[in-house]
Amino acid sequence: MEAHIERFFTIWSEAGLPPCYLVGGYPRNSLLGLAGTDLDLASPAPPQALCALPAPEIALEERTYGLGTAVVKQRFGDALYVYEYTAFRCDNYGRGGGHKPRNVRFTEDIREDALRRDFTVNALYMGADGTVADPTGRGIAALAGKLIEQVTPETLTQDALRILRMVRFAAELGFTVGRDTWECAKAHINGLADISRERVRDEFVKILMADAKYGGKDGVLRGLHMLKELGALSCIVPALAEGDGMEQNAQYHAYDVLEHSLQACACAPADLVTRLAALLHDIGKPAALRETGKMYGHDQRGAALARSALKDLRFDKGTADEVCALVGAHMFDLDNRAGRKAVVRMIARLGERQFLRLADVREADFCGSGKGNPAPSAGKWRETLRELKEADAPISRRQLAVNGGDVMRELHIPPGKRVGEILSALHAYALKKPSQNSYKNLIRYAKIINTHGNE
């Protein structure tokens, strides 16, 4: 147990409060030998009793007495630690999977408190001496068996968001879901429709990044497969699920469209934008096939469908823009025939970070085909970028020797779309000819563009 937690328990004891426990992820991870997680506290004491904790070392914030919750902040050395406190209680939630319970009844019984929690591996309580209590009598056994099991038969029926949490914990920890819990999840999967899209998004993102949590292997693919088998993908991204069973050219693909998308996502590096782009890169294939009888043009259809899906899940516009740009560009140079000029133009269009992500998506696309084929174009792209950087080419528009203000002043034009068009042309020009990236040369070229067009 870390020194700051030991100190916290000492302060708690000196305040004369009833025994306090670290609950949930901390005792679970301690028993598994994994890195720490959020600091969640529980005890029979109501949050107003926490006022007995001495200041200035301890501060209380966000107290909600009706729910029995408070945020406790501890200053220890140069660090600040944050604990989420909840008094022992029984509760139930309404439809929608919100954080706020509909009804709360406080209790002094640790077992009653444990029965309101989601999974037995999270219903463990660590006391000040480091001893772990298992009020359900099943949590430690579930850890040993690497099982995710609901605490009661009503756990998943009360809050369908817990189904996604079930998948996430199994993916992050490399655990298996117990049979009864799995069947209950399948039977109540339609309850996801009642959950706010923001909360669905948050759990979905954690599943997509499952391997980054504790460094486990295959977590992302296992999580995505569980979502598919449960029928949850149809609730999260319906257009993606349409690829299930849609066969592809066997020369290039061992999987149908959906399975290929899941495999590609799992092959992608642990960057959310890249993983989302890999997952959604072929989302336009079912629509393209339905509308034209072919899959040509699925990249642009896919970009539009991806934007709709990300908007539905309440992703921020910046993330959506980056993902959709990659989906729309993922067919670029598929046959590895694009020349240097075309690659440089793509670098200018996307910028360095997005261009490198596109290379990662290309490799994930090939990796997820199941054919073991390399993606030589990605290596070519990275080499072109490296050469440009060695030549001090302005990879970003910010590296140009001129900016929008310079263009408006020298060309006597007002703010507007034309300024951006000229800057884009100057950027492409300086990428091709890095030696021309000077104020004098670029302004001269800008005047030519403004008068005669981009030559």
Coordinates of C-alpha atoms in Angstrom, one line a residue:
M1 CA 0.0 0.0 0.0
E2 CA 1.4 3.4 -1.0
A3 CA 2.6 5.8 1.7
H4 CA -0.1 8.4 0.9
I5 CA -2.9 5.8 1.4
E6 CA -1.4 4.6 4.7
R7 CA -1.3 8.3 5.8
F8 CA -4.9 8.7 4.7
F9 CA -6.0 5.7 6.8
T10 CA -4.1 7.1 9.8
I11 CA -5.9 10.4 9.5
W12 CA -9.2 8.6 9.1
S13 CA -8.6 6.5 12.2
E14 CA -7.5 9.5 14.3
A15 CA -10.7 11.3 13.4
G16 CA -12.6 8.5 15.2
L17 CA -14.6 7.5 12.1
P18 CA -15.8 3.9 11.5
P19 CA -13.6 1.6 9.4
C20 CA -12.9 2.8 5.9
Y21 CA -12.1 0.7 2.9
L22 CA -10.6 1.0 -0.6
V23 CA -13.1 -0.6 -2.8
G24 CA -13.4 -1.8 -6.4
G25 CA -10.4 -1.5 -8.8
Y26 CA -7.7 -0.8 -6.2
P27 CA -8.0 -4.1 -4.2
R28 CA -8.7 -6.0 -7.4
N29 CA -5.6 -4.8 -9.0
S30 CA -3.5 -5.2 -5.9
L31 CA -4.4 -8.9 -5.8
L32 CA -3.7 -9.2 -9.5
G33 CA -0.3 -7.4 -9.2
L34 CA -1.4 -4.7 -11.6
A35 CA -0.9 -1.0 -11.5
G36 CA -3.2 1.0 -9.3
T37 CA -6.4 2.5 -10.5
D38 CA -8.9 5.1 -9.2
L39 CA -9.1 5.5 -5.5
D40 CA -12.6 4.7 -4.4
L41 CA -13.5 4.7 -0.7
A42 CA -16.4 3.3 1.2
S43 CA -17.5 3.2 4.9
P44 CA -20.6 3.4 7.0
A45 CA -19.9 7.0 7.8
P46 CA -22.2 9.6 6.0
P47 CA -20.2 12.2 4.0
Q48 CA -21.0 15.0 6.5
A49 CA -19.0 13.0 9.1
L50 CA -15.9 13.5 7.0
C51 CA -15.8 17.1 8.2
A52 CA -13.9 15.5 11.2
L53 CA -10.9 14.9 8.9
P54 CA -8.3 17.5 9.6
A55 CA -7.3 20.3 7.3
P56 CA -5.2 21.5 5.5
E57 CA -3.9 18.1 4.6
I58 CA -7.4 17.0 3.6
A59 CA -10.1 18.9 1.6
L60 CA -13.7 17.9 0.9
E61 CA -15.4 18.8 -2.3
E62 CA -18.6 18.0 -4.3
R63 CA -20.4 16.6 -1.2
T64 CA -23.9 15.2 -2.1
Y65 CA -25.4 14.2 1.2
G66 CA -28.5 12.7 -0.3
L67 CA -26.4 10.2 -2.3
G68 CA -23.8 9.8 0.4
T69 CA -20.9 10.9 -1.8
A70 CA -18.0 13.3 -1.6
V71 CA -14.7 14.0 -3.3
V72 CA -11.8 13.8 -0.8
K73 CA -8.5 15.5 -1.8
Q74 CA -5.3 14.7 0.1
R75 CA -2.1 16.8 -0.1
F76 CA 0.9 14.5 0.5
G77 CA 4.4 15.9 -0.1
D78 CA 4.3 17.6 -3.5
A79 CA 1.4 15.5 -4.8
L80 CA -2.4 15.8 -4.7
Y81 CA -4.4 12.6 -4.5
V82 CA -8.1 12.4 -5.2
Y83 CA -10.5 9.9 -3.6
E84 CA -14.1 9.2 -4.5
Y85 CA -16.1 8.5 -1.3
T86 CA -19.4 6.8 -1.1
A87 CA -21.1 5.8 2.2
F88 CA -22.4 2.2 2.4
R89 CA -25.7 2.1 0.7
C90 CA -28.3 0.2 -1.2
D91 CA -29.5 1.8 -4.5
N92 CA -31.2 1.3 -7.8
Y93 CA -31.1 3.2 -11.1
G94 CA -33.7 4.3 -13.5
R95 CA -33.5 3.8 -17.3
G96 CA -30.7 5.5 -19.1
G97 CA -27.7 4.3 -17.2
G98 CA -27.1 7.6 -15.5
H99 CA -24.7 7.9 -12.6
K100 CA -27.3 9.2 -10.2
P101 CA -29.4 6.4 -8.6
R102 CA -33.1 6.7 -8.4
N103 CA -33.4 5.5 -4.8
V104 CA -30.8 5.4 -2.0
R105 CA -31.0 3.7 1.4
F106 CA -27.9 4.0 3.7
T107 CA -26.7 1.0 5.6
E108 CA -24.0 -0.1 8.0
D109 CA -23.8 -3.6 6.4
I110 CA -20.8 -4.1 4.1
R111 CA -22.5 -7.0 2.4
E112 CA -25.5 -4.9 1.5
D113 CA -23.1 -2.3 0.0
A114 CA -21.3 -5.1 -1.9
L115 CA -24.5 -6.3 -3.4
R116 CA -25.1 -3.0 -5.2
R117 CA -21.9 -3.3 -7.1
D118 CA -21.5 -4.6 -10.7
F119 CA -19.1 -7.5 -10.7
T120 CA -17.8 -9.8 -7.9
V121 CA -14.2 -8.9 -8.8
N122 CA -15.1 -5.2 -8.1
A123 CA -16.9 -6.0 -4.8
L124 CA -13.7 -6.3 -2.8
Y125 CA -12.8 -4.1 0.2
M126 CA -9.3 -3.4 1.4
G127 CA -8.9 -2.1 4.9
A128 CA -6.2 0.0 6.5
D129 CA -4.1 -3.1 7.3
G130 CA -4.1 -4.3 3.7
T131 CA -6.5 -7.2 4.3
V132 CA -9.1 -7.7 1.6
A133 CA -12.7 -8.5 2.5
D134 CA -14.9 -10.4 0.1
P135 CA -18.5 -9.8 1.3
T136 CA -20.1 -11.7 -1.6
G137 CA -17.8 -14.7 -1.0
R138 CA -17.2 -15.0 -4.7
G139 CA -14.9 -12.1 -5.7
I140 CA -11.5 -13.6 -4.8
A141 CA -12.5 -17.0 -6.4
A142 CA -13.5 -15.1 -9.5
L143 CA -10.1 -13.3 -9.6
A144 CA -8.4 -16.7 -9.3
G145 CA -10.5 -18.1 -12.1
K146 CA -10.2 -14.9 -14.2
L147 CA -13.9 -14.6 -14.4
I148 CA -16.2 -11.6 -14.7
E149 CA -19.5 -12.4 -13.0
Q150 CA -22.3 -10.2 -12.0
V151 CA -22.9 -9.7 -8.3
T152 CA -26.7 -10.6 -8.5
P153 CA -29.0 -11.8 -11.3
E154 CA -30.4 -8.2 -11.4
T155 CA -27.0 -6.5 -11.9
L156 CA -27.2 -6.2 -15.7
T157 CA -31.0 -5.7 -15.9
Q158 CA -30.8 -2.6 -13.6
D159 CA -28.2 -0.8 -15.8
A160 CA -27.4 -2.0 -19.3
L161 CA -24.3 0.1 -19.4
R162 CA -22.8 -2.6 -17.2
I163 CA -22.9 -4.9 -20.2
L164 CA -20.3 -2.7 -21.9
R165 CA -18.3 -2.5 -18.6
M166 CA -18.4 -6.3 -18.5
V167 CA -16.9 -6.4 -22.0
R168 CA -14.3 -3.7 -21.1
F169 CA -13.1 -5.4 -17.9
A170 CA -12.8 -8.8 -19.7
A171 CA -10.8 -7.1 -22.5
E172 CA -8.6 -5.1 -20.2
L173 CA -7.9 -7.9 -17.8
G174 CA -7.9 -10.9 -20.2
F175 CA -10.7 -12.4 -18.2
T176 CA -13.6 -14.6 -19.4
V177 CA -17.2 -13.7 -18.8
G178 CA -19.1 -16.3 -16.7
R179 CA -21.8 -18.3 -18.6
D180 CA -24.8 -17.0 -16.6
T181 CA -23.6 -13.4 -16.8
W182 CA -23.0 -13.7 -20.5
E183 CA -26.5 -15.1 -21.1
C184 CA -28.0 -12.4 -19.0
A185 CA -26.1 -9.8 -21.0
K186 CA -27.4 -11.2 -24.3
A187 CA -30.9 -11.3 -23.0
H188 CA -30.8 -7.6 -22.1
I189 CA -28.6 -6.2 -24.8
N190 CA -31.5 -4.1 -26.1
G191 CA -31.3 -2.1 -22.9
L192 CA -28.3 -0.3 -24.5
A193 CA -30.8 1.8 -26.5
D194 CA -31.9 3.5 -23.2
I195 CA -28.3 4.5 -22.3
S196 CA -27.1 8.0 -23.1
R197 CA -24.9 8.0 -26.2
E198 CA -22.1 9.8 -24.3
R199 CA -21.8 7.0 -21.8
V200 CA -21.9 4.4 -24.5
R201 CA -19.1 6.3 -26.3
D202 CA -17.0 6.4 -23.2
E203 CA -17.2 2.7 -22.6
F204 CA -16.7 1.9 -26.3
V205 CA -13.5 4.1 -26.3
K206 CA -12.2 2.2 -23.3
I207 CA -12.8 -1.1 -25.2
L208 CA -11.0 0.2 -28.3
M209 CA -8.0 1.1 -26.0
A210 CA -8.2 -2.0 -23.8
D211 CA -4.7 -3.2 -24.5
A212 CA -3.2 0.1 -23.4
K213 CA -4.7 -0.2 -19.9
Y214 CA -2.5 -3.0 -18.5
G215 CA -0.4 -4.0 -21.6
G216 CA -2.4 -7.2 -22.2
K217 CA -2.4 -8.8 -25.7
D218 CA -5.5 -9.3 -27.9
G219 CA -7.7 -7.2 -25.6
V220 CA -9.1 -5.0 -28.4
L221 CA -10.0 -7.9 -30.7
R222 CA -11.5 -9.9 -27.8
G223 CA -13.6 -6.9 -26.8
L224 CA -14.8 -6.2 -30.3
H225 CA -15.7 -9.9 -30.8
M226 CA -17.7 -9.9 -27.6
L227 CA -19.6 -6.8 -28.7
K228 CA -20.3 -8.5 -32.0
E229 CA -21.5 -11.8 -30.4
L230 CA -23.7 -10.0 -27.9
G231 CA -25.3 -7.9 -30.7
A232 CA -24.0 -4.7 -29.1
L233 CA -22.2 -3.5 -32.3
S234 CA -25.6 -3.0 -33.9
C235 CA -26.5 -0.7 -31.0
I236 CA -23.3 1.2 -31.0
V237 CA -22.5 1.6 -34.7
P238 CA -25.3 0.1 -36.8
A239 CA -23.7 0.9 -40.2
L240 CA -20.6 -1.0 -39.2
A241 CA -22.6 -4.1 -38.2
E242 CA -24.1 -4.2 -41.7
G243 CA -20.8 -5.6 -42.9
D244 CA -21.4 -8.8 -41.0
G245 CA -21.5 -11.7 -43.5
M246 CA -20.6 -9.5 -46.5
E247 CA -18.0 -11.5 -48.4
Q248 CA -15.1 -9.9 -50.1
N249 CA -12.6 -10.8 -52.9
A250 CA -10.9 -13.9 -51.6
Q251 CA -7.7 -13.0 -53.4
Y252 CA -7.2 -10.1 -51.0
H253 CA -9.4 -10.9 -48.0
A254 CA -9.9 -13.9 -45.7
Y255 CA -12.7 -12.2 -43.8
D256 CA -16.1 -10.6 -44.4
V257 CA -16.3 -6.8 -44.2
L258 CA -17.1 -6.7 -40.5
E259 CA -14.5 -9.2 -39.3
H260 CA -11.9 -7.4 -41.5
S261 CA -12.8 -4.1 -39.8
L262 CA -12.5 -5.6 -36.4
Q263 CA -9.2 -7.2 -37.2
A264 CA -7.8 -4.0 -38.8
C265 CA -8.8 -2.0 -35.6
A266 CA -6.9 -4.5 -33.4
C267 CA -3.9 -4.3 -35.7
A268 CA -3.7 -0.5 -35.4
P269 CA -1.4 1.3 -32.9
A270 CA -2.9 2.4 -29.6
D271 CA -4.1 5.8 -30.8
L272 CA -7.8 6.5 -30.6
V273 CA -8.1 8.3 -34.0
T274 CA -6.1 5.6 -35.8
R275 CA -8.2 2.8 -34.2
L276 CA -11.5 4.5 -35.0
A277 CA -10.3 5.1 -38.6
A278 CA -9.2 1.5 -39.0
L279 CA -12.5 0.2 -37.5
L280 CA -14.6 2.5 -39.8
H281 CA -12.5 2.5 -42.9
D282 CA -14.8 0.1 -44.8
I283 CA -18.1 1.2 -43.2
G284 CA -19.1 2.5 -46.7
K285 CA -18.9 -0.9 -48.4
P286 CA -22.4 -2.2 -47.6
A287 CA -24.0 1.1 -48.8
A288 CA -21.8 1.2 -52.0
L289 CA -22.7 -2.4 -52.8
R290 CA -26.4 -1.8 -52.1
E291 CA -26.5 1.4 -54.3
T292 CA -24.2 0.5 -57.2
G293 CA -23.6 -3.2 -57.0
K294 CA -19.9 -2.6 -56.5
M295 CA -17.7 -1.4 -53.7
Y296 CA -16.1 1.4 -55.7
G297 CA -16.4 4.8 -54.0
H298 CA -16.8 3.2 -50.5
D299 CA -14.1 5.5 -49.1
Q300 CA -16.1 8.7 -49.6
R301 CA -19.4 7.0 -48.7
G302 CA -17.6 5.7 -45.6
A303 CA -16.3 9.1 -44.6
A304 CA -19.9 10.4 -44.6
L305 CA -21.2 7.4 -42.7
A306 CA -18.3 7.6 -40.2
R307 CA -19.1 11.2 -39.5
S308 CA -22.8 10.3 -38.9
A309 CA -21.8 7.5 -36.5
L310 CA -19.3 9.6 -34.6
K311 CA -21.8 12.4 -34.3
D312 CA -24.4 10.0 -33.0
L313 CA -21.9 8.9 -30.3
R314 CA -21.2 12.5 -29.4
F315 CA -17.6 12.5 -30.4
D316 CA -16.1 16.0 -30.5
K317 CA -15.8 17.6 -33.9
G318 CA -12.0 17.5 -33.9
T319 CA -11.8 13.8 -33.4
A320 CA -14.6 13.2 -36.0
D321 CA -12.8 15.4 -38.6
E322 CA -9.5 13.5 -38.1
V323 CA -11.1 10.1 -38.3
C324 CA -13.2 11.0 -41.4
A325 CA -10.2 12.4 -43.2
L326 CA -8.4 9.1 -42.8
V327 CA -11.5 7.1 -43.8
G328 CA -11.9 9.2 -46.9
A329 CA -8.2 8.9 -47.9
H330 CA -7.6 5.2 -47.0
M331 CA -7.7 4.1 -50.7
F332 CA -4.9 6.4 -51.7
D333 CA -2.0 4.7 -53.4
L334 CA -3.6 1.2 -52.7
D335 CA -1.6 -0.3 -55.5
N336 CA 1.7 1.5 -54.5
R337 CA 1.9 3.3 -57.9
A338 CA 1.6 6.9 -56.7
G339 CA 4.6 9.0 -57.5
R340 CA 6.5 11.3 -55.2
K341 CA 4.5 14.3 -56.2
A342 CA 1.2 12.6 -55.3
V343 CA 2.6 11.5 -51.9
V344 CA 3.8 15.1 -51.2
R345 CA 0.4 16.4 -52.1
M346 CA -1.1 14.0 -49.6
I347 CA 1.3 15.1 -46.9
A348 CA 0.4 18.8 -47.6
R349 CA -3.3 17.9 -47.4
L350 CA -3.2 15.9 -44.2
G351 CA -0.2 17.3 -42.3
E352 CA 2.5 15.2 -40.7
R353 CA 0.6 13.6 -37.8
Q354 CA -2.4 12.7 -39.9
F355 CA -0.2 11.4 -42.8
L356 CA 1.6 9.1 -40.4
R357 CA -1.8 7.9 -39.1
L358 CA -2.8 7.2 -42.7
A359 CA 0.3 5.0 -43.0
D360 CA -0.7 3.2 -39.8
V361 CA -4.2 2.7 -41.2
R362 CA -2.9 1.3 -44.4
E363 CA -0.7 -1.2 -42.5
A364 CA -3.7 -2.1 -40.3
D365 CA -5.9 -2.6 -43.3
F366 CA -3.4 -5.1 -44.8
C367 CA -2.8 -6.8 -41.5
G368 CA -6.5 -7.2 -41.0
S369 CA -7.0 -8.9 -44.3
G370 CA -5.9 -12.2 -42.9
K371 CA -3.7 -12.8 -46.0
G372 CA -0.4 -11.7 -44.5
N373 CA 0.4 -9.3 -47.3
P374 CA 2.8 -6.4 -46.6
A375 CA 1.8 -2.8 -47.2
P376 CA 4.8 -1.4 -49.1
S377 CA 3.1 1.9 -49.8
A378 CA 3.2 2.8 -46.1
G379 CA 7.0 2.4 -46.0
K380 CA 7.3 4.5 -49.2
W381 CA 5.2 7.3 -47.6
R382 CA 7.3 7.4 -44.4
E383 CA 10.5 7.5 -46.4
T384 CA 9.1 10.5 -48.5
L385 CA 8.2 12.3 -45.3
R386 CA 11.7 11.6 -43.8
E387 CA 13.3 13.0 -46.9
L388 CA 11.2 16.1 -46.8
K389 CA 12.1 16.7 -43.2
E390 CA 15.8 16.3 -43.9
A391 CA 15.4 18.9 -46.6
D392 CA 13.8 21.3 -44.1
A393 CA 10.6 21.3 -46.1
P394 CA 7.7 23.0 -44.3
I395 CA 5.7 19.9 -43.4
S396 CA 3.1 22.1 -41.6
R397 CA 1.6 25.3 -42.9
R398 CA 2.8 26.9 -39.7
Q399 CA 6.3 26.3 -41.0
L400 CA 5.8 28.5 -44.0
A401 CA 7.7 31.8 -44.1
V402 CA 4.4 33.6 -44.5
N403 CA 1.0 33.5 -42.9
G404 CA -2.5 34.6 -43.7
G405 CA -1.9 38.1 -42.4
D406 CA 1.2 38.5 -44.7
V407 CA -0.9 37.3 -47.7
M408 CA -3.7 39.7 -47.1
R409 CA -1.4 42.6 -46.6
E410 CA 0.9 42.0 -49.6
L411 CA -1.9 41.0 -52.0
H412 CA -4.5 43.6 -50.6
I413 CA -7.2 41.0 -50.2
P414 CA -9.7 40.6 -47.4
P415 CA -10.0 37.7 -45.0
G416 CA -11.8 34.7 -46.5
K417 CA -11.6 31.5 -48.3
R418 CA -9.2 32.8 -50.9
V419 CA -6.5 33.4 -48.3
G420 CA -6.7 29.7 -47.3
E421 CA -6.5 28.6 -50.9
I422 CA -3.4 30.7 -51.5
L423 CA -1.8 29.4 -48.3
S424 CA -2.5 25.8 -49.4
A425 CA -1.0 26.4 -52.8
L426 CA 2.1 28.0 -51.2
H427 CA 2.4 25.0 -48.8
A428 CA 2.3 22.5 -51.7
Y429 CA 4.9 24.7 -53.6
A430 CA 7.3 24.9 -50.7
L431 CA 7.0 21.2 -50.1
K432 CA 8.1 20.5 -53.6
K433 CA 10.8 23.2 -53.5
P434 CA 11.9 23.6 -49.9
S435 CA 14.6 26.2 -50.9
Q436 CA 11.8 28.6 -51.9
N437 CA 10.4 28.8 -48.4
S438 CA 11.3 32.4 -47.8
Y439 CA 9.1 35.5 -47.3
K440 CA 10.3 37.1 -50.6
N441 CA 9.9 34.0 -52.7
L442 CA 6.5 32.9 -51.3
I443 CA 5.0 36.4 -51.6
R444 CA 6.2 36.6 -55.2
Y445 CA 4.6 33.2 -55.9
A446 CA 1.4 34.2 -54.1
K447 CA 1.0 37.2 -56.4
I448 CA 1.4 35.0 -59.4
I449 CA -1.3 32.6 -58.0
N450 CA -3.6 35.4 -57.2
T451 CA -3.3 36.9 -60.7
H452 CA -3.0 33.8 -62.9
G453 CA -4.1 30.9 -60.7
N454 CA -2.1 28.0 -59.4
E455 CA 0.5 27.1 -62.0

